[in-house]
Amino acid sequence: MRSLYLWVPLALFAFFAGLAGYMLTQEKDQFVESTMIGQPLPAFALEPAFAGLPGASTGDFTGGRPRLLNIWASWCLPCIAEAPQLEALKAQGAEIIGIAIRDRPEDVANFLGRHGNPYARIGSDPISEVQLAIGSSGVPETFVIDARGVIRYQHIGDIRESDVPKLLAELEKAK
Amino acid sequence: MIAEIGLAALWLAAALAVLQMVSGAFALRSAEGEANSLAIYARPAAVVQAFLAVLAFLLLLYAFAITDLSIKLVASNSHSMKPLLYKLTGTWGNHEGSMLLWVGVLALSGGLLAAFEKRLPERTMGATLAIQGFVALGFYAFLLLSSNPFERLPVPAAEGTGLNPLLQDIGLAIHPPTLYAGYVGLSVAFSLAMGALLTREVNPAFARVMRPWVLGAWVLLTLGITAGSYWAYYELGWGGWWFWDPVENASLMPWLAATALMHSVSVLAARDALRTWTIMLGVLAFSMSMLGTFLVRSGVLTSVHAFAVDPERGAFILGLLGLYIGGAFTIFALRAGAVAEGKRFAAMSREGALVFNNVMLSAILAIVLLGTLYPLLTEAFDVRVSVGPPYFNPASAIFAIPMLLVMAVGPLLRWKSDKPARLQFELALIAALVIGTIALVSFFGQFPLLPLLGLGLAAALAVAALLPLRGRNVMRMPLSTWGMVIAHFGVAVSLFGMACEGAFSQERLAAVAPGGTEQVGDFAVTLESVTPFAGPNWTAIEARLAVSRDGGETVILNPQARSFWSPPQATSESALLTRWDGQLYAVIGNQAEDGRWQIRVWWKPFVTFIWYGGLLIGLGGILAIAGRVQVDVRRRKATAMGDQRRADIDALGAATPLPAE
C-alpha cells in the first residue's frame, strides 16, 4: 500500500495501549520504605511525655524481645482511629513504646484518658528530632524493632483492623 | 442543594454533549449551504454546555470555600482551619476536582469556538463541534460514572482531613489551572484537525482558524510549565528546577508537540504547505495532553506526584484514550492520503528550516515519551528501572543542539527558496559566537560539555534572534514578528540560565553548630539559631541564617522544616536570596546527634534567567496573538469599508469593477 506509513502512529499507540492495559491489571507495591529499615535504631533518650509513664530511649529496645515503636500525637486525628488497634496489639502481647511528637503533657494525659493507654513507655519529642532521625515523615507511624534494636518494618499511617495480624507476624519474624 | 445542582448541571451538560455530537454529525452529512433541521443545534448546545460545566465547577468552588463537609470530596481534601486561598485551590488539588476543572475548560473552549468562530465552512464547523462534543462526553462519563465530585457523605464529617501540604502553596493556585487551560485548549486544535480531515478542508483558511487556539494553548502551557518548574524548585527543597519526572514530562510532551504545531500551522496559513504534517501534529498535541492525564491519574507510573492511584480509573481513561487517540489515528491513516500535500518548497528556505525544527521537536518528543514509558515496559518483564537525567539530558541534547542552530538561522531565510551565499555574514557571526563563547569560558576552567555548548548556543541565539530587526523600521514591524523575536530571545535567555546553573553552581552541605559559619561561593553563611515556629496549620523548626557576600551587608534567611498535622507530612521550606546574577538557596535538614544542624546551601548563578526566559517566550506568544487580532481587525475594517464603498457604488449605479482583494 502506498500510504502504509500513515498507519505507524496507530500501531505505536496500539502497542502502548496494550502495554498500559496489561500493567493496570498488575498488583502494585504501594509502600515507600524508610531507608532506615535494616539499620539500628538511632541513639536517643527522651524525657517522659507525661508524668504517668517513663520516657523512652534506645536502651529500652533490648532484652531478647521485639517491640513496636509507635510515633503519634494527641493532636493527630488518625491516631484516635488507631487507638483501638494498639489496644488489640497490646492484648496479644505486643509491647508498645510511644513517642509523642510536639505534644504537651496535659494533652497526652487527656488523650490516653479518653482513648486508652496501650503504651509501656512514652517519650516526648518536642521538635521531631527523633522522628526525623528514624526516617518517619508523619504521624502516626509504627516501627517493628527487633531484640537487638534494629528497625525491621515500617507501617505508615494509622493501623487499621486488617493491619493487626501483619504487625503481629512482623513481631514474630523479628524474634 | 449546591451539590445536587452541580450534579444536575453535569448530567445536563453531558446530555447537551450528545446533542452537539449528533447535530454536528448531521451538519457533516448535509451538502454545503443546505440547511439541516438538526444541524442548527450544534452551536447553541456547545454554548449552553459550556455554561453548565462552568457552573458545576463554580458550585464546587463554593462548596470548598464554605467547607461543606457533607460533600465527600471537601471532607477528604479540605479543613475548616485552612486559609481561604488554599480552600479554594483545594478545589482542583485532588482527582475529582481537577477532572471537573478539565471538563469545564474543555466545554468552555468548545462554547467559545461555537459562539465566535464564523469563518469556517458550516460542514467543517459541524464536524469540529461533533468531535468536541464526543471528547467532552467521554470526560463527563468519567466524572459521572467513576469520579463524582459532588458525592455526599451518609453523615457529614466533623472535620476535613486537609490538603496535601506540598499543595498548600501559591504555586498550586496558578500552576494547574494554567496548564489545564493549555492542555484543553489543544482539544480545539484536535477537533479542528479532525473536522478538517473529515471534510477534506485542510487549507490556509482552516489554518487561520486553528492558529489562535494553538497559540493560546501554547502560551498557557509555556507559562504553566515555567510556573511549575519554579514552584518545584523552591517548594520541594532539593534545589533543582527540572527532574524529568513522569508528571513533568506529561506537561512537556504536549508543549513540544504544540510548539511544532504552532510553527507548522503558521506555515500552512501563510504558504499553504505542510497540510498532513499540521493535521498529524494537531492530533498528536492533544493526544499527548490526554496521555499525560492518563499517566498522572492512573498510577501506572511511580512519581513524586502520586495523586490518585486507582487502576479502575486508569482503565476508564485508557478506554477513552483508545477511543479518541486510536480513533483519530485510524481516521488519519484512512484519510490523510487524500489530503493534497500543498505547495512545494526548497530545502533551503524558511519552510525548510521550520520542517527541520519540527522534526527535531518531534524527535525530542519521542525521546521523552520513550524515557517516560520505558519503566512501564521493563516492569512488564519484572525489571524495575528508573530513567532520569543521565538518559534524558544527552538524548534530548542530540536533537536540541541542531534545532537551536537552525532556529538561529531560520527566521533570516526567505520563504520558498534561498541561497546560503546571501547569509554569509549572519552564518559567520553565529559560528563565531558559538565557538568564541565556548573558548572564552573554557579559558577560565574545566566545565561539563553540555552546559558549555548551551552557553555558546545561548550567546549565538540571543544575537541571531535580534537579527530580523536589522535594517527594518522597528516601529512598523508587525506585532507577530515582534512576538517571534521576543520568544526566540526568551529561548536564549532560558538556555543561558540552564547552562549557567549546570556549569557554575556551587553547593555546600555541612553540619553546623549555632554560631558556625560556612562559605559558599562569595557568601559567608552563619547559622545564628534554630527555633520552633508555629503556622496556621503546621509547626516548624526555623533556622536563622545570616548571609553576607564578600563581607558586605548582612541579610537574614529563614529556611524552615515544616510539619503539617492534617494530613501529617513534613515539607521543607527553602529560603532564597535573589540577586541579579543568581540565587542563594538554603535548606535546613535534620539535627545530628552532637547537636549540630544539617544545612544545605547552593549558589546558583543566573538560575532565575531560566524562568525569565520562560516568561519572555510566553510574552512572545501573547504578542503573536495580539498581532493576529490586530491584522483581523484591520482586515475587517477594510472589508467593512469595502462593503460601504460597494454599497455606495451600487447606490450610484456605477459599473466600476472593484480591485480584487
mmCIF file with all atom_site columns, C-alpha atoms in Angstrom, chain B residues 118-231:
data_model
loop_
_atom_site.group_PDB
_atom_site.id
_atom_site.type_symbol
_atom_site.label_atom_id
_atom_site.label_alt_id
_atom_site.label_comp_id
_atom_site.label_asym_id
_atom_site.label_entity_id
_atom_site.label_seq_id
_atom_site.pdbx_PDB_ins_code
_atom_site.Cartn_x
_atom_site.Cartn_y
_atom_site.Cartn_z
_atom_site.occupancy
_atom_site.B_iso_or_equiv
_atom_site.pdbx_formal_charge
_atom_site.auth_seq_id
_atom_site.auth_comp_id
_atom_site.auth_asym_id
_atom_site.auth_atom_id
_atom_site.pdbx_PDB_model_num
ATOM 1   C CA . LYS B 1 118 ? -17.749 32.247 11.828 1.00 0.00 ? 118 LYS B CA 1
ATOM 2   C CA . ARG B 1 119 ? -15.059 31.810 9.190  1.00 0.00 ? 119 ARG B CA 1
ATOM 3   C CA . LEU B 1 120 ? -15.085 28.013 8.843  1.00 0.00 ? 120 LEU B CA 1
ATOM 4   C CA . PRO B 1 121 ? -17.388 26.325 6.293  1.00 0.00 ? 121 PRO B CA 1
ATOM 5   C CA . GLU B 1 122 ? -20.503 25.089 8.148  1.00 0.00 ? 122 GLU B CA 1
ATOM 6   C CA . ARG B 1 123 ? -19.738 21.428 7.392  1.00 0.00 ? 123 ARG B CA 1
ATOM 7   C CA . THR B 1 124 ? -16.242 21.626 8.871  1.00 0.00 ? 124 THR B CA 1
ATOM 8   C CA . MET B 1 125 ? -17.638 23.559 11.825 1.00 0.00 ? 125 MET B CA 1
ATOM 9   C CA . GLY B 1 126 ? -20.298 20.869 12.354 1.00 0.00 ? 126 GLY B CA 1
ATOM 10  C CA . ALA B 1 127 ? -17.707 18.087 12.233 1.00 0.00 ? 127 ALA B CA 1
ATOM 11  C CA . THR B 1 128 ? -15.436 20.010 14.610 1.00 0.00 ? 128 THR B CA 1
ATOM 12  C CA . LEU B 1 129 ? -18.229 20.579 17.128 1.00 0.00 ? 129 LEU B CA 1
ATOM 13  C CA . ALA B 1 130 ? -19.282 16.940 16.819 1.00 0.00 ? 130 ALA B CA 1
ATOM 14  C CA . ILE B 1 131 ? -15.743 15.814 17.709 1.00 0.00 ? 131 ILE B CA 1
ATOM 15  C CA . GLN B 1 132 ? -15.520 18.372 20.532 1.00 0.00 ? 132 GLN B CA 1
ATOM 16  C CA . GLY B 1 133 ? -18.849 17.066 21.897 1.00 0.00 ? 133 GLY B CA 1
ATOM 17  C CA . PHE B 1 134 ? -17.629 13.485 21.601 1.00 0.00 ? 134 PHE B CA 1
ATOM 18  C CA . VAL B 1 135 ? -14.441 14.246 23.546 1.00 0.00 ? 135 VAL B CA 1
ATOM 19  C CA . ALA B 1 136 ? -16.375 16.146 26.226 1.00 0.00 ? 136 ALA B CA 1
ATOM 20  C CA . LEU B 1 137 ? -18.892 13.311 26.517 1.00 0.00 ? 137 LEU B CA 1
ATOM 21  C CA . GLY B 1 138 ? -16.169 10.809 27.428 1.00 0.00 ? 138 GLY B CA 1
ATOM 22  C CA . PHE B 1 139 ? -14.906 13.009 30.213 1.00 0.00 ? 139 PHE B CA 1
ATOM 23  C CA . TYR B 1 140 ? -18.443 13.690 31.500 1.00 0.00 ? 140 TYR B CA 1
ATOM 24  C CA . ALA B 1 141 ? -18.939 9.925  31.615 1.00 0.00 ? 141 ALA B CA 1
ATOM 25  C CA . PHE B 1 142 ? -15.678 9.587  33.514 1.00 0.00 ? 142 PHE B CA 1
ATOM 26  C CA . LEU B 1 143 ? -16.780 12.180 36.078 1.00 0.00 ? 143 LEU B CA 1
ATOM 27  C CA . LEU B 1 144 ? -20.342 10.957 36.458 1.00 0.00 ? 144 LEU B CA 1
ATOM 28  C CA . LEU B 1 145 ? -19.664 7.230  36.472 1.00 0.00 ? 145 LEU B CA 1
ATOM 29  C CA . SER B 1 146 ? -16.353 6.937  38.256 1.00 0.00 ? 146 SER B CA 1
ATOM 30  C CA . SER B 1 147 ? -15.270 10.230 39.847 1.00 0.00 ? 147 SER B CA 1
ATOM 31  C CA . ASN B 1 148 ? -18.342 12.135 41.002 1.00 0.00 ? 148 ASN B CA 1
ATOM 32  C CA . PRO B 1 149 ? -17.038 15.292 42.670 1.00 0.00 ? 149 PRO B CA 1
ATOM 33  C CA . PHE B 1 150 ? -20.400 16.021 44.291 1.00 0.00 ? 150 PHE B CA 1
ATOM 34  C CA . GLU B 1 151 ? -20.820 12.716 46.133 1.00 0.00 ? 151 GLU B CA 1
ATOM 35  C CA . ARG B 1 152 ? -22.420 13.221 49.548 1.00 0.00 ? 152 ARG B CA 1
ATOM 36  C CA . LEU B 1 153 ? -21.306 11.513 52.734 1.00 0.00 ? 153 LEU B CA 1
ATOM 37  C CA . PRO B 1 154 ? -24.017 9.497  54.523 1.00 0.00 ? 154 PRO B CA 1
ATOM 38  C CA . VAL B 1 155 ? -23.154 11.520 57.627 1.00 0.00 ? 155 VAL B CA 1
ATOM 39  C CA . PRO B 1 156 ? -21.361 14.873 57.320 1.00 0.00 ? 156 PRO B CA 1
ATOM 40  C CA . ALA B 1 157 ? -17.789 14.723 58.597 1.00 0.00 ? 157 ALA B CA 1
ATOM 41  C CA . ALA B 1 158 ? -16.892 16.557 61.801 1.00 0.00 ? 158 ALA B CA 1
ATOM 42  C CA . GLU B 1 159 ? -13.730 17.867 60.256 1.00 0.00 ? 159 GLU B CA 1
ATOM 43  C CA . GLY B 1 160 ? -11.917 17.637 56.958 1.00 0.00 ? 160 GLY B CA 1
ATOM 44  C CA . THR B 1 161 ? -8.660  15.767 56.565 1.00 0.00 ? 161 THR B CA 1
ATOM 45  C CA . GLY B 1 162 ? -6.785  18.585 54.896 1.00 0.00 ? 162 GLY B CA 1
ATOM 46  C CA . LEU B 1 163 ? -4.859  19.125 51.712 1.00 0.00 ? 163 LEU B CA 1
ATOM 47  C CA . ASN B 1 164 ? -1.506  17.652 50.774 1.00 0.00 ? 164 ASN B CA 1
ATOM 48  C CA . PRO B 1 165 ? 0.853   20.205 52.345 1.00 0.00 ? 165 PRO B CA 1
ATOM 49  C CA . LEU B 1 166 ? 3.029   20.297 49.257 1.00 0.00 ? 166 LEU B CA 1
ATOM 50  C CA . LEU B 1 167 ? -0.008  21.695 47.525 1.00 0.00 ? 167 LEU B CA 1
ATOM 51  C CA . GLN B 1 168 ? -0.534  24.432 50.116 1.00 0.00 ? 168 GLN B CA 1
ATOM 52  C CA . ASP B 1 169 ? 1.308   26.955 48.128 1.00 0.00 ? 169 ASP B CA 1
ATOM 53  C CA . ILE B 1 170 ? 0.528   29.847 45.840 1.00 0.00 ? 170 ILE B CA 1
ATOM 54  C CA . GLY B 1 171 ? 2.221   27.834 43.097 1.00 0.00 ? 171 GLY B CA 1
ATOM 55  C CA . LEU B 1 172 ? -0.739  25.485 43.147 1.00 0.00 ? 172 LEU B CA 1
ATOM 56  C CA . ALA B 1 173 ? -3.141  28.371 42.734 1.00 0.00 ? 173 ALA B CA 1
ATOM 57  C CA . ILE B 1 174 ? -1.566  29.283 39.401 1.00 0.00 ? 174 ILE B CA 1
ATOM 58  C CA . HIS B 1 175 ? 0.173   26.243 38.001 1.00 0.00 ? 175 HIS B CA 1
ATOM 59  C CA . PRO B 1 176 ? -2.513  23.560 37.392 1.00 0.00 ? 176 PRO B CA 1
ATOM 60  C CA . PRO B 1 177 ? -5.286  25.814 36.048 1.00 0.00 ? 177 PRO B CA 1
ATOM 61  C CA . THR B 1 178 ? -2.849  27.418 33.617 1.00 0.00 ? 178 THR B CA 1
ATOM 62  C CA . LEU B 1 179 ? -1.537  24.078 32.481 1.00 0.00 ? 179 LEU B CA 1
ATOM 63  C CA . TYR B 1 180 ? -5.036  22.625 32.188 1.00 0.00 ? 180 TYR B CA 1
ATOM 64  C CA . ALA B 1 181 ? -6.283  25.537 30.139 1.00 0.00 ? 181 ALA B CA 1
ATOM 65  C CA . GLY B 1 182 ? -3.335  24.892 27.847 1.00 0.00 ? 182 GLY B CA 1
ATOM 66  C CA . TYR B 1 183 ? -3.907  21.128 27.664 1.00 0.00 ? 183 TYR B CA 1
ATOM 67  C CA . VAL B 1 184 ? -7.544  21.534 26.923 1.00 0.00 ? 184 VAL B CA 1
ATOM 68  C CA . GLY B 1 185 ? -7.080  24.442 24.533 1.00 0.00 ? 185 GLY B CA 1
ATOM 69  C CA . LEU B 1 186 ? -5.321  21.855 22.410 1.00 0.00 ? 186 LEU B CA 1
ATOM 70  C CA . SER B 1 187 ? -8.585  19.889 22.340 1.00 0.00 ? 187 SER B CA 1
ATOM 71  C CA . VAL B 1 188 ? -9.947  22.547 19.996 1.00 0.00 ? 188 VAL B CA 1
ATOM 72  C CA . ALA B 1 189 ? -6.914  22.138 17.746 1.00 0.00 ? 189 ALA B CA 1
ATOM 73  C CA . PHE B 1 190 ? -7.581  18.390 17.823 1.00 0.00 ? 190 PHE B CA 1
ATOM 74  C CA . SER B 1 191 ? -11.268 18.771 16.966 1.00 0.00 ? 191 SER B CA 1
ATOM 75  C CA . LEU B 1 192 ? -10.481 21.258 14.206 1.00 0.00 ? 192 LEU B CA 1
ATOM 76  C CA . ALA B 1 193 ? -7.839  18.945 12.750 1.00 0.00 ? 193 ALA B CA 1
ATOM 77  C CA . MET B 1 194 ? -10.269 16.018 12.770 1.00 0.00 ? 194 MET B CA 1
ATOM 78  C CA . GLY B 1 195 ? -13.095 18.183 11.414 1.00 0.00 ? 195 GLY B CA 1
ATOM 79  C CA . ALA B 1 196 ? -10.933 19.414 8.544  1.00 0.00 ? 196 ALA B CA 1
ATOM 80  C CA . LEU B 1 197 ? -9.683  15.906 7.852  1.00 0.00 ? 197 LEU B CA 1
ATOM 81  C CA . LEU B 1 198 ? -13.242 14.563 7.695  1.00 0.00 ? 198 LEU B CA 1
ATOM 82  C CA . THR B 1 199 ? -14.396 17.263 5.280  1.00 0.00 ? 199 THR B CA 1
ATOM 83  C CA . ARG B 1 200 ? -11.036 17.396 3.428  1.00 0.00 ? 200 ARG B CA 1
ATOM 84  C CA . GLU B 1 201 ? -10.923 21.147 4.045  1.00 0.00 ? 201 GLU B CA 1
ATOM 85  C CA . VAL B 1 202 ? -7.246  21.344 5.019  1.00 0.00 ? 202 VAL B CA 1
ATOM 86  C CA . ASN B 1 203 ? -6.232  24.753 3.681  1.00 0.00 ? 203 ASN B CA 1
ATOM 87  C CA . PRO B 1 204 ? -4.878  28.156 4.770  1.00 0.00 ? 204 PRO B CA 1
ATOM 88  C CA . ALA B 1 205 ? -8.335  29.388 5.815  1.00 0.00 ? 205 ALA B CA 1
ATOM 89  C CA . PHE B 1 206 ? -8.638  26.438 8.170  1.00 0.00 ? 206 PHE B CA 1
ATOM 90  C CA . ALA B 1 207 ? -5.108  27.081 9.487  1.00 0.00 ? 207 ALA B CA 1
ATOM 91  C CA . ARG B 1 208 ? -6.012  30.698 10.251 1.00 0.00 ? 208 ARG B CA 1
ATOM 92  C CA . VAL B 1 209 ? -8.942  29.468 12.380 1.00 0.00 ? 209 VAL B CA 1
ATOM 93  C CA . MET B 1 210 ? -6.764  26.947 14.174 1.00 0.00 ? 210 MET B CA 1
ATOM 94  C CA . ARG B 1 211 ? -3.809  29.262 14.790 1.00 0.00 ? 211 ARG B CA 1
ATOM 95  C CA . PRO B 1 212 ? -5.128  31.416 17.671 1.00 0.00 ? 212 PRO B CA 1
ATOM 96  C CA . TRP B 1 213 ? -6.189  28.259 19.555 1.00 0.00 ? 213 TRP B CA 1
ATOM 97  C CA . VAL B 1 214 ? -2.786  26.692 19.139 1.00 0.00 ? 214 VAL B CA 1
ATOM 98  C CA . LEU B 1 215 ? -1.025  29.935 20.072 1.00 0.00 ? 215 LEU B CA 1
ATOM 99  C CA . GLY B 1 216 ? -3.240  30.447 23.128 1.00 0.00 ? 216 GLY B CA 1
ATOM 100 C CA . ALA B 1 217 ? -2.836  26.886 24.352 1.00 0.00 ? 217 ALA B CA 1
ATOM 101 C CA . TRP B 1 218 ? 0.896   27.076 23.720 1.00 0.00 ? 218 TRP B CA 1
ATOM 102 C CA . VAL B 1 219 ? 1.255   30.326 25.702 1.00 0.00 ? 219 VAL B CA 1
ATOM 103 C CA . LEU B 1 220 ? -0.664  28.815 28.633 1.00 0.00 ? 220 LEU B CA 1
ATOM 104 C CA . LEU B 1 221 ? 1.419   25.635 28.521 1.00 0.00 ? 221 LEU B CA 1
ATOM 105 C CA . THR B 1 222 ? 4.619   27.683 28.413 1.00 0.00 ? 222 THR B CA 1
ATOM 106 C CA . LEU B 1 223 ? 3.587   29.790 31.396 1.00 0.00 ? 223 LEU B CA 1
ATOM 107 C CA . GLY B 1 224 ? 2.244   26.735 33.256 1.00 0.00 ? 224 GLY B CA 1
ATOM 108 C CA . ILE B 1 225 ? 5.472   24.810 32.816 1.00 0.00 ? 225 ILE B CA 1
ATOM 109 C CA . THR B 1 226 ? 7.544   27.846 33.797 1.00 0.00 ? 226 THR B CA 1
ATOM 110 C CA . ALA B 1 227 ? 5.465   28.362 36.955 1.00 0.00 ? 227 ALA B CA 1
ATOM 111 C CA . GLY B 1 228 ? 5.538   24.636 37.730 1.00 0.00 ? 228 GLY B CA 1
ATOM 112 C CA . SER B 1 229 ? 9.285   24.461 37.357 1.00 0.00 ? 229 SER B CA 1
ATOM 113 C CA . TYR B 1 230 ? 9.826   27.416 39.697 1.00 0.00 ? 230 TYR B CA 1
ATOM 114 C CA . TRP B 1 231 ? 7.306   26.012 42.166 1.00 0.00 ? 231 TRP B CA 1
#
